[in-house]
Amino acid sequence: KQWYQRRVAITAGICVLYGTPGAYGVVTMPFGVREGINIFLDGFVPTENLRFREQVLTFKVSETAEREEEHIKRDARYQYPDMIKDYGPFKLAIDKGDFTDSEIVVMLGENGTGKTTFIKMLAGITKPTSCVEELPRLNVSYKPQEISPKFQGTVRQMLHDKIRNAYVYPQFVTDVIKPLQIEKLYDQQVQNLSGGEIQRVAICLCLG
């Protein structure tokens, strides 16, 4: 039998962090968990009478979720088979599934449960120990958690070198460049970017 220990994180308070990239950062005093989460979602600190974000983050549940799910199943374009990856003490079993270009799938799980391994198997970077069917050929853009940039030059030069056609395409500028505020980083040296700025540029590269 295999026994798994489930770790539960308990917190008594939450501090909200906000600021402007490359300029300043502020850490609030601790709030209760519920209050802290709501402050972050609202973008407003009532004790300071301060708004740090113009947009309020909301989550809406679609009333047509079941119909959308049926539509997605009918039009599924990509399928992957049952797979197993055996690392000795750790064994990852993947049930077959499918997805389309028109949906966003979020994988949630504790550290070490196989999320990255699954993506690497889809990308062909990691070979499954056992796979009953041949894996489909997929183009997967993968951003590692830890990034050590080696590019010598500015952000503009790197985007021109890596995703020359995408980063000047109007739709890409609207959907990716502007929301991630990449234009402000164009003339900065890649080696001088902060950790958060590097992550934003890396996301841009992945989507390009």
JSON list of C-alpha atoms in Angstrom, two decimals, residues 41-186:
[
{"chain": "A", "resi": 41, "resn": "LEU", "atom": "CA", "xyz": [-9.69, 41.44, -5.08]},
{"chain": "A", "resi": 42, "resn": "ASP", "atom": "CA", "xyz": [-11.19, 44.93, -4.60]},
{"chain": "A", "resi": 43, "resn": "GLY", "atom": "CA", "xyz": [-7.86, 46.72, -5.12]},
{"chain": "A", "resi": 44, "resn": "PHE", "atom": "CA", "xyz": [-8.69, 49.01, -2.19]},
{"chain": "A", "resi": 45, "resn": "VAL", "atom": "CA", "xyz": [-7.25, 49.26, 1.34]},
{"chain": "A", "resi": 46, "resn": "PRO", "atom": "CA", "xyz": [-10.05, 50.69, 3.53]},
{"chain": "A", "resi": 47, "resn": "THR", "atom": "CA", "xyz": [-7.82, 51.36, 6.55]},
{"chain": "A", "resi": 48, "resn": "GLU", "atom": "CA", "xyz": [-5.61, 53.59, 4.38]},
{"chain": "A", "resi": 49, "resn": "ASN", "atom": "CA", "xyz": [-8.44, 54.83, 2.13]},
{"chain": "A", "resi": 50, "resn": "LEU", "atom": "CA", "xyz": [-6.12, 53.93, -0.74]},
{"chain": "A", "resi": 51, "resn": "ARG", "atom": "CA", "xyz": [-6.87, 52.36, -4.11]},
{"chain": "A", "resi": 52, "resn": "PHE", "atom": "CA", "xyz": [-3.90, 50.47, -5.59]},
{"chain": "A", "resi": 53, "resn": "ARG", "atom": "CA", "xyz": [-5.73, 48.99, -8.59]},
{"chain": "A", "resi": 54, "resn": "GLU", "atom": "CA", "xyz": [-8.42, 50.51, -10.80]},
{"chain": "A", "resi": 55, "resn": "GLN", "atom": "CA", "xyz": [-9.96, 47.18, -11.78]},
{"chain": "A", "resi": 56, "resn": "VAL", "atom": "CA", "xyz": [-11.88, 44.98, -9.35]},
{"chain": "A", "resi": 57, "resn": "LEU", "atom": "CA", "xyz": [-11.16, 41.28, -9.78]},
{"chain": "A", "resi": 58, "resn": "THR", "atom": "CA", "xyz": [-14.37, 39.26, -10.06]},
{"chain": "A", "resi": 59, "resn": "PHE", "atom": "CA", "xyz": [-15.15, 35.65, -10.84]},
{"chain": "A", "resi": 60, "resn": "LYS", "atom": "CA", "xyz": [-18.28, 34.81, -12.79]},
{"chain": "A", "resi": 61, "resn": "VAL", "atom": "CA", "xyz": [-19.78, 31.37, -13.29]},
{"chain": "A", "resi": 62, "resn": "SER", "atom": "CA", "xyz": [-21.25, 30.88, -16.74]},
{"chain": "A", "resi": 63, "resn": "GLU", "atom": "CA", "xyz": [-24.92, 29.94, -16.81]},
{"chain": "A", "resi": 64, "resn": "THR", "atom": "CA", "xyz": [-24.28, 27.92, -19.96]},
{"chain": "A", "resi": 65, "resn": "ALA", "atom": "CA", "xyz": [-21.33, 25.97, -18.58]},
{"chain": "A", "resi": 66, "resn": "GLU", "atom": "CA", "xyz": [-22.87, 22.55, -19.30]},
{"chain": "A", "resi": 67, "resn": "ARG", "atom": "CA", "xyz": [-23.70, 23.45, -22.90]},
{"chain": "A", "resi": 68, "resn": "GLU", "atom": "CA", "xyz": [-20.21, 24.91, -23.40]},
{"chain": "A", "resi": 69, "resn": "GLU", "atom": "CA", "xyz": [-18.68, 21.71, -22.03]},
{"chain": "A", "resi": 70, "resn": "GLU", "atom": "CA", "xyz": [-20.70, 19.59, -24.48]},
{"chain": "A", "resi": 71, "resn": "HIS", "atom": "CA", "xyz": [-19.66, 21.88, -27.34]},
{"chain": "A", "resi": 72, "resn": "ILE", "atom": "CA", "xyz": [-16.01, 21.56, -26.36]},
{"chain": "A", "resi": 73, "resn": "LYS", "atom": "CA", "xyz": [-16.26, 17.77, -26.23]},
{"chain": "A", "resi": 74, "resn": "ARG", "atom": "CA", "xyz": [-17.76, 17.65, -29.72]},
{"chain": "A", "resi": 75, "resn": "ASP", "atom": "CA", "xyz": [-15.12, 19.94, -31.18]},
{"chain": "A", "resi": 76, "resn": "ALA", "atom": "CA", "xyz": [-12.08, 18.61, -29.29]},
{"chain": "A", "resi": 77, "resn": "ARG", "atom": "CA", "xyz": [-9.04, 19.00, -31.52]},
{"chain": "A", "resi": 78, "resn": "TYR", "atom": "CA", "xyz": [-6.24, 17.61, -29.37]},
{"chain": "A", "resi": 79, "resn": "GLN", "atom": "CA", "xyz": [-6.27, 14.31, -27.54]},
{"chain": "A", "resi": 80, "resn": "TYR", "atom": "CA", "xyz": [-3.69, 12.60, -25.35]},
{"chain": "A", "resi": 81, "resn": "PRO", "atom": "CA", "xyz": [-3.71, 8.92, -24.24]},
{"chain": "A", "resi": 82, "resn": "ASP", "atom": "CA", "xyz": [-3.32, 7.23, -20.87]},
{"chain": "A", "resi": 83, "resn": "MET", "atom": "CA", "xyz": [0.28, 7.71, -19.71]},
{"chain": "A", "resi": 84, "resn": "ILE", "atom": "CA", "xyz": [2.43, 6.64, -16.79]},
{"chain": "A", "resi": 85, "resn": "LYS", "atom": "CA", "xyz": [5.71, 8.13, -15.64]},
{"chain": "A", "resi": 86, "resn": "ASP", "atom": "CA", "xyz": [7.58, 6.12, -13.03]},
{"chain": "A", "resi": 87, "resn": "TYR", "atom": "CA", "xyz": [10.36, 7.80, -11.03]},
{"chain": "A", "resi": 88, "resn": "GLY", "atom": "CA", "xyz": [10.73, 4.98, -8.53]},
{"chain": "A", "resi": 89, "resn": "PRO", "atom": "CA", "xyz": [9.11, 6.23, -5.30]},
{"chain": "A", "resi": 90, "resn": "PHE", "atom": "CA", "xyz": [6.93, 8.61, -7.34]},
{"chain": "A", "resi": 91, "resn": "LYS", "atom": "CA", "xyz": [4.51, 7.35, -9.97]},
{"chain": "A", "resi": 92, "resn": "LEU", "atom": "CA", "xyz": [2.39, 9.68, -12.10]},
{"chain": "A", "resi": 93, "resn": "ALA", "atom": "CA", "xyz": [-0.66, 8.21, -13.84]},
{"chain": "A", "resi": 94, "resn": "ILE", "atom": "CA", "xyz": [-2.40, 10.37, -16.47]},
{"chain": "A", "resi": 95, "resn": "ASP", "atom": "CA", "xyz": [-5.89, 9.51, -17.69]},
{"chain": "A", "resi": 96, "resn": "LYS", "atom": "CA", "xyz": [-6.58, 10.23, -21.35]},
{"chain": "A", "resi": 97, "resn": "GLY", "atom": "CA", "xyz": [-8.21, 13.55, -22.14]},
{"chain": "A", "resi": 98, "resn": "ASP", "atom": "CA", "xyz": [-8.69, 16.26, -24.72]},
{"chain": "A", "resi": 99, "resn": "PHE", "atom": "CA", "xyz": [-8.68, 20.04, -25.11]},
{"chain": "A", "resi": 100, "resn": "THR", "atom": "CA", "xyz": [-9.19, 22.70, -27.76]},
{"chain": "A", "resi": 101, "resn": "ASP", "atom": "CA", "xyz": [-7.69, 26.01, -28.82]},
{"chain": "A", "resi": 102, "resn": "SER", "atom": "CA", "xyz": [-10.77, 27.79, -27.49]},
{"chain": "A", "resi": 103, "resn": "GLU", "atom": "CA", "xyz": [-10.43, 26.92, -23.81]},
{"chain": "A", "resi": 104, "resn": "ILE", "atom": "CA", "xyz": [-8.07, 27.63, -20.93]},
{"chain": "A", "resi": 105, "resn": "VAL", "atom": "CA", "xyz": [-7.27, 24.71, -18.63]},
{"chain": "A", "resi": 106, "resn": "VAL", "atom": "CA", "xyz": [-5.86, 25.41, -15.16]},
{"chain": "A", "resi": 107, "resn": "MET", "atom": "CA", "xyz": [-3.98, 22.68, -13.30]},
{"chain": "A", "resi": 108, "resn": "LEU", "atom": "CA", "xyz": [-3.95, 22.98, -9.53]},
{"chain": "A", "resi": 109, "resn": "GLY", "atom": "CA", "xyz": [-2.04, 20.80, -7.09]},
{"chain": "A", "resi": 110, "resn": "GLU", "atom": "CA", "xyz": [0.59, 20.69, -4.39]},
{"chain": "A", "resi": 111, "resn": "ASN", "atom": "CA", "xyz": [4.30, 20.77, -5.16]},
{"chain": "A", "resi": 112, "resn": "GLY", "atom": "CA", "xyz": [5.62, 17.50, -6.49]},
{"chain": "A", "resi": 113, "resn": "THR", "atom": "CA", "xyz": [2.28, 16.11, -7.74]},
{"chain": "A", "resi": 114, "resn": "GLY", "atom": "CA", "xyz": [3.35, 15.98, -11.40]},
{"chain": "A", "resi": 115, "resn": "LYS", "atom": "CA", "xyz": [1.99, 19.13, -13.04]},
{"chain": "A", "resi": 116, "resn": "THR", "atom": "CA", "xyz": [5.25, 20.08, -14.73]},
{"chain": "A", "resi": 117, "resn": "THR", "atom": "CA", "xyz": [6.02, 16.45, -15.61]},
{"chain": "A", "resi": 118, "resn": "PHE", "atom": "CA", "xyz": [2.66, 16.17, -17.39]},
{"chain": "A", "resi": 119, "resn": "ILE", "atom": "CA", "xyz": [3.34, 19.30, -19.47]},
{"chain": "A", "resi": 120, "resn": "LYS", "atom": "CA", "xyz": [6.83, 18.06, -20.32]},
{"chain": "A", "resi": 121, "resn": "MET", "atom": "CA", "xyz": [5.39, 14.76, -21.52]},
{"chain": "A", "resi": 122, "resn": "LEU", "atom": "CA", "xyz": [2.92, 16.59, -23.77]},
{"chain": "A", "resi": 123, "resn": "ALA", "atom": "CA", "xyz": [5.81, 18.67, -25.11]},
{"chain": "A", "resi": 124, "resn": "GLY", "atom": "CA", "xyz": [7.91, 15.59, -25.79]},
{"chain": "A", "resi": 125, "resn": "ILE", "atom": "CA", "xyz": [10.68, 16.74, -23.42]},
{"chain": "A", "resi": 126, "resn": "THR", "atom": "CA", "xyz": [10.05, 13.87, -20.99]},
{"chain": "A", "resi": 127, "resn": "LYS", "atom": "CA", "xyz": [9.20, 10.41, -22.30]},
{"chain": "A", "resi": 128, "resn": "PRO", "atom": "CA", "xyz": [6.49, 8.45, -20.45]},
{"chain": "A", "resi": 129, "resn": "THR", "atom": "CA", "xyz": [7.47, 5.13, -18.91]},
{"chain": "A", "resi": 130, "resn": "SER", "atom": "CA", "xyz": [4.31, 3.59, -20.30]},
{"chain": "A", "resi": 131, "resn": "CYS", "atom": "CA", "xyz": [1.96, 4.84, -23.02]},
{"chain": "A", "resi": 132, "resn": "VAL", "atom": "CA", "xyz": [-0.60, 2.64, -24.79]},
{"chain": "A", "resi": 133, "resn": "GLU", "atom": "CA", "xyz": [-0.89, 4.98, -27.78]},
{"chain": "A", "resi": 134, "resn": "GLU", "atom": "CA", "xyz": [1.48, 7.25, -29.62]},
{"chain": "A", "resi": 135, "resn": "LEU", "atom": "CA", "xyz": [1.58, 10.78, -28.25]},
{"chain": "A", "resi": 136, "resn": "PRO", "atom": "CA", "xyz": [0.30, 13.47, -30.63]},
{"chain": "A", "resi": 137, "resn": "ARG", "atom": "CA", "xyz": [2.79, 15.98, -32.01]},
{"chain": "A", "resi": 138, "resn": "LEU", "atom": "CA", "xyz": [2.11, 19.19, -30.10]},
{"chain": "A", "resi": 139, "resn": "ASN", "atom": "CA", "xyz": [3.88, 22.53, -30.08]},
{"chain": "A", "resi": 140, "resn": "VAL", "atom": "CA", "xyz": [4.08, 23.40, -26.39]},
{"chain": "A", "resi": 141, "resn": "SER", "atom": "CA", "xyz": [5.45, 26.69, -25.11]},
{"chain": "A", "resi": 142, "resn": "TYR", "atom": "CA", "xyz": [6.83, 26.06, -21.62]},
{"chain": "A", "resi": 143, "resn": "LYS", "atom": "CA", "xyz": [8.00, 28.68, -19.12]},
{"chain": "A", "resi": 144, "resn": "PRO", "atom": "CA", "xyz": [10.07, 27.28, -16.25]},
{"chain": "A", "resi": 145, "resn": "GLN", "atom": "CA", "xyz": [9.48, 28.55, -12.72]},
{"chain": "A", "resi": 146, "resn": "GLU", "atom": "CA", "xyz": [13.05, 29.75, -12.30]},
{"chain": "A", "resi": 147, "resn": "ILE", "atom": "CA", "xyz": [14.56, 31.82, -15.11]},
{"chain": "A", "resi": 148, "resn": "SER", "atom": "CA", "xyz": [18.19, 32.83, -15.55]},
{"chain": "A", "resi": 149, "resn": "PRO", "atom": "CA", "xyz": [18.31, 35.02, -18.67]},
{"chain": "A", "resi": 150, "resn": "LYS", "atom": "CA", "xyz": [21.46, 34.73, -20.76]},
{"chain": "A", "resi": 151, "resn": "PHE", "atom": "CA", "xyz": [20.50, 37.13, -23.56]},
{"chain": "A", "resi": 152, "resn": "GLN", "atom": "CA", "xyz": [22.85, 40.10, -23.92]},
{"chain": "A", "resi": 153, "resn": "GLY", "atom": "CA", "xyz": [20.91, 43.12, -25.15]},
{"chain": "A", "resi": 154, "resn": "THR", "atom": "CA", "xyz": [17.64, 44.98, -24.64]},
{"chain": "A", "resi": 155, "resn": "VAL", "atom": "CA", "xyz": [14.16, 43.54, -24.31]},
{"chain": "A", "resi": 156, "resn": "ARG", "atom": "CA", "xyz": [13.29, 44.98, -27.72]},
{"chain": "A", "resi": 157, "resn": "GLN", "atom": "CA", "xyz": [16.27, 43.22, -29.31]},
{"chain": "A", "resi": 158, "resn": "MET", "atom": "CA", "xyz": [15.35, 39.90, -27.67]},
{"chain": "A", "resi": 159, "resn": "LEU", "atom": "CA", "xyz": [11.72, 40.08, -28.80]},
{"chain": "A", "resi": 160, "resn": "HIS", "atom": "CA", "xyz": [12.87, 40.95, -32.32]},
{"chain": "A", "resi": 161, "resn": "ASP", "atom": "CA", "xyz": [15.24, 37.99, -32.28]},
{"chain": "A", "resi": 162, "resn": "LYS", "atom": "CA", "xyz": [12.87, 35.43, -30.71]},
{"chain": "A", "resi": 163, "resn": "ILE", "atom": "CA", "xyz": [9.35, 36.38, -31.84]},
{"chain": "A", "resi": 164, "resn": "ARG", "atom": "CA", "xyz": [9.99, 38.88, -34.64]},
{"chain": "A", "resi": 165, "resn": "ASN", "atom": "CA", "xyz": [6.62, 38.50, -36.36]},
{"chain": "A", "resi": 166, "resn": "ALA", "atom": "CA", "xyz": [4.43, 38.22, -33.26]},
{"chain": "A", "resi": 167, "resn": "TYR", "atom": "CA", "xyz": [5.54, 41.14, -31.13]},
{"chain": "A", "resi": 168, "resn": "VAL", "atom": "CA", "xyz": [4.66, 43.75, -33.80]},
{"chain": "A", "resi": 169, "resn": "TYR", "atom": "CA", "xyz": [1.36, 42.10, -34.78]},
{"chain": "A", "resi": 170, "resn": "PRO", "atom": "CA", "xyz": [-1.50, 44.45, -33.73]},
{"chain": "A", "resi": 171, "resn": "GLN", "atom": "CA", "xyz": [-3.59, 41.71, -32.08]},
{"chain": "A", "resi": 172, "resn": "PHE", "atom": "CA", "xyz": [-0.59, 40.43, -30.11]},
{"chain": "A", "resi": 173, "resn": "VAL", "atom": "CA", "xyz": [0.22, 43.97, -28.99]},
{"chain": "A", "resi": 174, "resn": "THR", "atom": "CA", "xyz": [-3.36, 44.43, -27.77]},
{"chain": "A", "resi": 175, "resn": "ASP", "atom": "CA", "xyz": [-3.74, 41.04, -26.08]},
{"chain": "A", "resi": 176, "resn": "VAL", "atom": "CA", "xyz": [-0.23, 40.50, -24.68]},
{"chain": "A", "resi": 177, "resn": "ILE", "atom": "CA", "xyz": [2.23, 43.40, -24.95]},
{"chain": "A", "resi": 178, "resn": "LYS", "atom": "CA", "xyz": [-0.01, 46.08, -23.45]},
{"chain": "A", "resi": 179, "resn": "PRO", "atom": "CA", "xyz": [-1.61, 44.04, -20.61]},
{"chain": "A", "resi": 180, "resn": "LEU", "atom": "CA", "xyz": [1.85, 42.85, -19.51]},
{"chain": "A", "resi": 181, "resn": "GLN", "atom": "CA", "xyz": [3.24, 46.40, -19.87]},
{"chain": "A", "resi": 182, "resn": "ILE", "atom": "CA", "xyz": [6.15, 45.14, -21.97]},
{"chain": "A", "resi": 183, "resn": "GLU", "atom": "CA", "xyz": [6.51, 48.41, -23.89]},
{"chain": "A", "resi": 184, "resn": "LYS", "atom": "CA", "xyz": [7.90, 50.09, -20.77]},
{"chain": "A", "resi": 185, "resn": "LEU", "atom": "CA", "xyz": [10.71, 47.51, -20.75]},
{"chain": "A", "resi": 186, "resn": "TYR", "atom": "CA", "xyz": [11.70, 47.72, -24.43]}
]
